[in-house]
Amino acid sequence: MDIFEIDGPTRLSGSVEVAGSKNSALPIIAAALLAPGVSNIPNAPDLADIRSMQMLLESLGARVHRDKAGLHVDATTVDNPVGDYDLVRKMRASICILGPLLARCGRVKISMPGGCSIGDRPVDIHLRGVKALGAKIHLENGYIVAEAPAGGLTGAEIFLGGPFGSTVLGTDNVMMAAVLAKGTTVIESAACEPEVADLANCLNAMGAKIQGIGSPRLVIEGVKRLKPVVYPVIGDRIEAGTFIAAAAMTQSRLKIKNCDLNHMMAVTDRFRHIGVQVESNGHGCEAALDGPIEPADITTQPYPGFPTDLQAQFMALLALARGNSVVTEKIFPDRFMHVAELNRMAANLRKEGPSVIVAGVEKLIAAPVMASDLRASAALVLAGMAAEGKTVVQRVYHIDRGYYRIEEKLNKVGAKIRRVSV
Ligand code: EPZ
């Protein structure tokens, strides 16, 4: 088990490079199952979650390997459409093999995804979508079993909205099931996240016919077969936002390469409101703050609204604002595991229902803290770089799921983070 020891406060300077998007790469690795042959994602990030997906695909019969040309998925053989409990429970995103396996094999058995520290993770909308395409679903001791009719899936008009708005992986699953269905599928209330658009563009590069990409209404004309593809994913906008927050919390200027501010307008709006300078520089952006952190209200929403995956990082930043902020979580109401940990560092945060009142304080004080989910862990690293003293973050494996050697990237620009195996 690794921990991080972080000396603060530190100033940062220089440039960091954002990796390929984890949340693009995961469904696109699953999409490779739709086409016999070898697909390649040249810039698939080397993360624990990606390695979990690799193991899952190999358990289905595919072969996956990484070399300097990227991640290669050989889906020539997919002869075991069973998402094993021990593999699926590790990572929620495993659910996105449902659509491709239904389309490719006509049958899939996948364990119900477990909950995680950001709350329960239902898949009812995923199942509503594939049922509309003709799949029969039943539960079998903790497994979802989905079977397509003998003649395959048939296109349909499907509303995919839920109590929290659209669903990212639900849209991915239904899209991947529909691309090989007979006839046309219309998905209304589709998720519009850039990572969903990236998957749709990848599917079209494989020979699919998807229109309305990036909009809440997708029209998919089923085709007979798809071909393997070489497809680089977009930059990780959440990693980019995390690095901008790092610059702001440490009163620094950073160049952040490989991020597209067009995918982050709700985020840059809030950063600029707080007083952070964020400017595009052609191959990414430059972020700087040298002065007070202004308070700001944040409400997480489906894209193009403010992303829930940056809620914890912004809460760490706003903990140092000169005034009160309100952070409201509308996607995962339980996604506040970082509140108690930040309060251990002398933040002044009070949970009020779906919101947290953030009373800004002069400074944070180092403390031993516990990582809980991927993005909460990132918030604790940011807080540790700004706090006075040595912060110890336990359970660093959470952060390794979504950030490739974050301590190496941050130390290169001036942070003092030591990874220690205990
Ligand atoms: C994706 O999860 C991301 N994961 C999450 O990022 C991200 O936080 C989330 O989208 C929201 O943007 C990946 O892309 C791998 P949802 P997903 O279905 O698709 C409810 C990270 O840190 N819902 O869009 O699982 C659900 O409970 C991760 O990288 C249903 O009610 O999220 C939630 O409240 C964390 N029924 C809301 O919808 C369903 O069938 C949005 O969830 C599906 C979802």
Coordinates of C-alpha atoms in Angstrom, one line a residue, residues 44-393:
A44 CA -4.4 5.3 -24.0
P45 CA -3.3 6.5 -20.6
D46 CA -1.4 3.9 -18.5
L47 CA -3.7 3.8 -15.5
A48 CA -4.9 1.1 -13.1
D49 CA -8.5 1.4 -14.5
I50 CA -7.2 0.9 -18.0
R51 CA -5.3 -2.2 -16.8
S52 CA -8.5 -3.5 -15.2
M53 CA -10.3 -3.1 -18.5
Q54 CA -7.5 -4.9 -20.3
M55 CA -7.9 -7.9 -17.9
L56 CA -11.7 -7.8 -18.4
L57 CA -11.4 -7.9 -22.1
E58 CA -8.8 -10.8 -21.9
S59 CA -11.3 -12.7 -19.8
L60 CA -13.8 -12.3 -22.7
G61 CA -11.4 -13.9 -25.1
A62 CA -9.8 -10.8 -26.6
R63 CA -6.0 -10.2 -26.5
V64 CA -4.7 -6.8 -25.3
H65 CA -1.1 -5.5 -25.1
R66 CA 0.6 -2.2 -24.8
D67 CA 3.8 -1.1 -26.6
K68 CA 5.3 2.2 -27.6
A69 CA 2.7 2.5 -30.3
G70 CA -0.1 2.4 -27.7
L71 CA -2.7 0.0 -26.5
H72 CA -3.6 -2.8 -29.0
V73 CA -6.9 -4.7 -28.7
D74 CA -7.2 -7.9 -30.8
A75 CA -10.9 -8.7 -30.8
T76 CA -10.7 -11.5 -33.4
T77 CA -12.0 -13.9 -30.8
V78 CA -14.6 -13.0 -28.2
D79 CA -15.9 -16.3 -27.0
N80 CA -16.7 -15.8 -23.4
P81 CA -19.2 -12.9 -23.0
V82 CA -19.2 -13.1 -19.2
G83 CA -18.1 -10.1 -17.1
D84 CA -16.7 -11.9 -14.0
Y85 CA -17.8 -10.5 -10.6
D86 CA -14.2 -10.1 -9.3
L87 CA -13.2 -8.1 -12.4
V88 CA -16.4 -6.0 -12.7
R89 CA -16.6 -5.0 -9.1
K90 CA -13.2 -3.3 -9.3
M91 CA -14.5 -0.7 -11.7
R92 CA -17.9 0.8 -12.5
A93 CA -16.8 1.4 -16.1
S94 CA -16.8 -2.4 -16.7
I95 CA -20.5 -2.1 -17.4
C96 CA -19.7 -0.7 -20.8
I97 CA -19.0 -4.1 -22.2
L98 CA -22.8 -4.7 -22.0
G99 CA -23.6 -3.0 -25.3
P100 CA -20.7 -4.3 -27.5
L101 CA -21.1 -7.9 -26.3
L102 CA -24.9 -7.9 -26.9
A103 CA -24.2 -6.6 -30.4
R104 CA -21.2 -8.9 -31.2
C105 CA -22.2 -12.1 -29.4
G106 CA -26.0 -11.7 -28.9
R107 CA -25.6 -12.5 -25.2
V108 CA -23.8 -11.1 -22.2
K109 CA -23.6 -12.0 -18.5
I110 CA -22.2 -9.3 -16.3
S111 CA -22.2 -8.9 -12.6
M112 CA -24.2 -6.0 -11.1
P113 CA -21.7 -3.2 -10.5
G114 CA -21.1 -2.7 -6.8
G115 CA -21.6 0.7 -5.2
C116 CA -18.5 2.8 -4.5
S117 CA -17.6 5.7 -2.3
I118 CA -19.5 8.3 -4.4
G119 CA -22.8 6.5 -3.9
D120 CA -24.8 3.7 -5.4
R121 CA -24.3 3.2 -9.2
P122 CA -27.6 1.9 -10.7
V123 CA -27.7 0.7 -14.3
D124 CA -31.5 0.8 -14.8
I125 CA -31.3 3.2 -17.7
H126 CA -28.6 1.1 -19.4
L127 CA -31.1 -1.9 -19.2
R128 CA -34.0 0.3 -20.3
G129 CA -32.0 1.2 -23.4
V130 CA -30.9 -2.3 -24.5
K131 CA -34.4 -3.7 -23.7
A132 CA -35.9 -1.1 -26.2
L133 CA -33.5 -2.6 -28.8
G134 CA -35.1 -6.0 -28.2
A135 CA -32.8 -7.5 -25.5
K136 CA -34.3 -9.8 -22.9
I137 CA -32.9 -9.2 -19.4
H138 CA -33.0 -11.3 -16.3
L139 CA -31.0 -11.4 -13.0
E140 CA -29.1 -14.6 -12.0
N141 CA -27.5 -14.6 -8.5
G142 CA -25.9 -11.1 -8.8
Y143 CA -25.4 -11.2 -12.6
I144 CA -27.4 -9.4 -15.3
V145 CA -28.0 -11.7 -18.2
A146 CA -29.0 -10.0 -21.4
E147 CA -29.9 -11.8 -24.6
A148 CA -30.6 -10.4 -28.1
P149 CA -33.3 -12.1 -30.2
A150 CA -32.1 -14.7 -32.7
G151 CA -32.2 -12.2 -35.5
G152 CA -30.3 -9.6 -33.6
L153 CA -31.2 -6.2 -32.1
T154 CA -33.6 -3.9 -33.8
G155 CA -33.4 -0.1 -33.8
A156 CA -35.8 1.9 -31.7
E157 CA -36.6 5.4 -30.3
I158 CA -35.2 5.5 -26.8
F159 CA -35.4 8.2 -24.0
L160 CA -32.4 7.8 -21.8
G161 CA -33.0 10.5 -19.3
G162 CA -33.1 9.7 -15.5
P163 CA -33.6 11.5 -12.2
F164 CA -30.1 13.0 -12.5
G165 CA -30.3 13.9 -16.2
S166 CA -28.4 11.9 -18.8
T167 CA -26.1 8.9 -18.2
V168 CA -22.6 8.9 -19.7
L169 CA -21.9 5.1 -19.8
G170 CA -25.6 4.4 -20.4
T171 CA -25.5 6.5 -23.6
D172 CA -22.2 4.7 -24.5
N173 CA -23.8 1.2 -24.0
V174 CA -26.9 1.9 -26.0
M175 CA -24.9 3.5 -28.8
M176 CA -22.6 0.5 -29.0
A177 CA -25.5 -1.9 -29.0
A178 CA -27.4 0.2 -31.7
V179 CA -24.6 0.5 -34.3
L180 CA -25.0 -3.1 -35.4
A181 CA -28.8 -3.3 -34.9
K182 CA -31.2 -3.6 -37.8
G183 CA -32.7 -0.2 -38.7
T184 CA -32.4 3.2 -37.1
T185 CA -32.1 4.1 -33.4
V186 CA -32.9 7.5 -32.0
I187 CA -31.5 8.2 -28.5
E188 CA -33.2 11.2 -26.8
S189 CA -31.6 12.8 -23.7
A190 CA -28.2 11.3 -24.7
A191 CA -25.2 12.4 -22.6
C192 CA -23.2 15.2 -24.4
E193 CA -19.9 14.8 -22.6
P194 CA -16.8 15.2 -24.9
E195 CA -15.9 11.6 -24.0
V196 CA -19.3 10.3 -25.3
A197 CA -18.6 12.3 -28.6
D198 CA -15.1 10.8 -28.7
L199 CA -16.6 7.3 -28.6
A200 CA -19.2 8.2 -31.3
N201 CA -16.5 9.6 -33.5
C202 CA -14.4 6.4 -32.9
L203 CA -17.5 4.2 -33.8
N204 CA -18.0 6.3 -37.0
A205 CA -14.3 5.7 -37.9
M206 CA -15.0 2.0 -37.5
G207 CA -17.8 2.3 -40.1
A208 CA -20.8 3.2 -37.9
K209 CA -23.4 5.8 -39.0
I210 CA -24.1 8.1 -36.0
Q211 CA -25.4 11.6 -36.4
G212 CA -26.1 14.4 -33.8
I213 CA -22.7 13.7 -32.1
G214 CA -22.3 16.1 -29.1
S215 CA -26.1 16.8 -29.0
P216 CA -28.7 15.2 -26.7
R217 CA -30.3 13.5 -29.7
L218 CA -28.3 10.8 -31.5
V219 CA -29.6 9.1 -34.7
I220 CA -27.8 5.8 -35.4
E221 CA -28.4 3.9 -38.6
G222 CA -27.4 0.2 -38.0
V223 CA -24.7 -1.3 -40.3
K224 CA -23.8 -4.9 -40.9
R225 CA -20.3 -4.9 -39.6
L226 CA -17.5 -2.6 -38.3
K227 CA -13.8 -2.6 -38.9
P228 CA -10.9 -2.3 -36.4
V229 CA -9.5 1.2 -36.0
V230 CA -6.5 3.3 -34.9
Y231 CA -8.0 6.1 -32.8
P232 CA -6.2 8.5 -30.4
V233 CA -8.5 9.8 -27.6
I234 CA -9.0 13.5 -26.6
G235 CA -7.0 14.9 -23.7
D236 CA -8.2 14.3 -20.2
R237 CA -10.2 17.5 -19.3
I238 CA -10.5 16.4 -15.6
E239 CA -6.7 16.0 -15.3
A240 CA -6.4 19.4 -16.9
G241 CA -8.8 21.0 -14.5
T242 CA -7.0 19.3 -11.6
F243 CA -3.7 20.9 -12.7
I244 CA -5.3 24.4 -13.1
A245 CA -6.6 24.1 -9.6
A246 CA -3.0 23.1 -8.5
A247 CA -1.7 26.3 -10.0
A248 CA -4.4 28.4 -8.3
M249 CA -4.0 26.8 -4.9
T250 CA -0.3 27.4 -4.8
Q251 CA -0.4 30.9 -6.3
S252 CA 1.6 29.7 -9.3
R253 CA 1.6 29.9 -13.1
L254 CA 1.5 26.6 -15.1
K255 CA 1.5 25.7 -18.7
I256 CA -0.9 22.7 -19.3
K257 CA -0.3 20.9 -22.6
N258 CA -2.9 18.8 -24.5
C259 CA -6.0 20.2 -23.0
D260 CA -8.8 21.7 -25.0
L261 CA -10.6 24.6 -23.3
N262 CA -13.6 24.1 -25.6
H263 CA -14.3 21.0 -23.5
M264 CA -14.1 23.0 -20.2
M265 CA -16.1 26.2 -20.6
A266 CA -18.1 25.7 -17.4
V267 CA -14.9 25.0 -15.6
T268 CA -13.0 28.0 -17.0
D269 CA -16.0 30.1 -16.2
R270 CA -15.7 29.2 -12.5
F271 CA -11.9 29.5 -12.4
R272 CA -12.1 33.0 -13.9
H273 CA -14.9 34.0 -11.4
I274 CA -12.5 32.9 -8.7
G275 CA -9.7 35.1 -10.1
V276 CA -7.7 32.5 -12.0
Q277 CA -6.2 33.6 -15.3
V278 CA -6.9 30.7 -17.8
E279 CA -5.9 31.3 -21.4
S280 CA -5.6 29.0 -24.4
N281 CA -2.1 28.9 -25.9
G282 CA -2.7 26.8 -29.0
H283 CA -1.5 23.4 -27.7
G284 CA -3.2 23.7 -24.3
C285 CA -3.6 26.5 -21.9
E286 CA -1.7 28.6 -19.4
A287 CA -3.2 29.1 -15.8
A288 CA -2.1 31.5 -13.1
L289 CA -3.2 33.1 -9.9
D290 CA -1.2 35.6 -7.9
G291 CA -3.6 37.1 -5.4
P292 CA -6.8 36.3 -3.5
I293 CA -9.1 33.4 -4.2
E294 CA -12.6 34.8 -4.7
P295 CA -15.5 32.7 -3.4
A296 CA -17.8 31.1 -6.0
D297 CA -20.9 28.9 -6.1
I298 CA -20.6 25.6 -7.9
T299 CA -23.4 23.3 -9.0
T300 CA -22.5 20.0 -10.8
Q301 CA -24.6 19.1 -13.8
P302 CA -24.4 17.0 -16.9
Y303 CA -22.3 18.4 -19.7
P304 CA -22.0 21.3 -20.7
G305 CA -22.6 22.1 -17.0
F306 CA -19.9 21.9 -14.3
P307 CA -18.5 18.4 -14.1
T308 CA -18.9 16.4 -10.9
D309 CA -15.4 15.0 -11.4
L310 CA -13.9 18.4 -10.6
Q311 CA -16.2 19.1 -7.6
A312 CA -13.8 17.9 -4.9
Q313 CA -10.8 19.7 -6.4
F314 CA -12.7 23.0 -6.5
M315 CA -13.8 22.5 -2.9
A316 CA -10.2 22.3 -1.9
L317 CA -9.5 25.5 -3.8
L318 CA -12.5 27.4 -2.4
A319 CA -11.5 26.3 1.1
L320 CA -8.9 29.1 0.8
A321 CA -11.2 31.7 -0.7
R322 CA -11.8 35.1 1.0
G323 CA -15.5 34.5 1.7
N324 CA -18.1 31.9 1.6
S325 CA -18.9 29.6 -1.3
V326 CA -21.7 27.0 -1.8
V327 CA -20.9 23.7 -3.6
T328 CA -23.9 21.7 -4.7
E329 CA -23.6 18.1 -6.0
K330 CA -26.5 17.2 -8.3
I331 CA -25.0 14.1 -10.0
F332 CA -23.8 11.9 -7.1
P333 CA -25.4 13.3 -3.9
D334 CA -23.1 11.3 -1.7
R335 CA -19.9 12.5 -3.4
F336 CA -18.6 14.4 -0.3
M337 CA -16.2 11.9 1.3
H338 CA -13.5 14.6 1.0
V339 CA -15.3 17.1 3.2
A340 CA -14.3 15.4 6.5
E341 CA -10.7 15.0 5.3
L342 CA -10.4 18.6 4.2
N343 CA -11.8 19.7 7.6
R344 CA -9.0 17.7 9.3
M345 CA -6.7 20.1 7.4
A346 CA -8.4 23.2 9.0
A347 CA -10.8 23.8 6.2
N348 CA -14.3 25.1 7.4
L349 CA -16.8 23.0 5.4
R350 CA -20.4 22.2 6.5
K351 CA -22.6 19.8 4.7
E352 CA -26.2 21.0 4.3
G353 CA -28.2 18.4 2.3
P354 CA -27.0 18.3 -1.3
S355 CA -24.7 21.2 -0.7
V356 CA -21.5 22.1 1.3
I357 CA -21.1 25.6 2.7
V358 CA -17.4 26.5 2.3
A359 CA -16.3 29.2 4.7
G360 CA -12.9 30.3 3.4
V361 CA -10.0 30.2 5.8
E362 CA -6.6 31.9 5.7
K363 CA -4.6 28.7 5.4
L364 CA -4.8 24.9 5.6
I365 CA -2.7 22.9 8.1
A366 CA -1.1 19.6 7.1
A367 CA -2.6 16.4 8.6
P368 CA -2.8 12.7 8.0
V369 CA -5.8 12.2 5.6
M370 CA -7.5 9.3 3.9
A371 CA -8.2 9.1 0.1
S372 CA -11.6 7.6 -0.7
D373 CA -12.4 8.0 -4.4
L374 CA -10.3 9.0 -7.4
R375 CA -11.2 12.7 -7.4
A376 CA -11.4 13.2 -3.7
S377 CA -7.8 11.9 -3.5
A378 CA -6.7 14.5 -6.1
A379 CA -8.3 17.2 -3.9
L380 CA -6.3 16.0 -0.9
V381 CA -3.0 16.2 -2.9
L382 CA -3.9 19.8 -4.0
A383 CA -4.6 20.7 -0.3
G384 CA -1.4 19.1 0.8
M385 CA 0.6 21.3 -1.7
A386 CA -1.0 24.4 -0.2
A387 CA -1.1 23.4 3.5
E388 CA 1.6 24.3 6.0
G389 CA 3.6 21.2 7.0
K390 CA 3.7 17.6 6.0
T391 CA 0.4 16.1 4.8
V392 CA 0.2 12.3 4.6
V393 CA -2.4 10.9 2.1

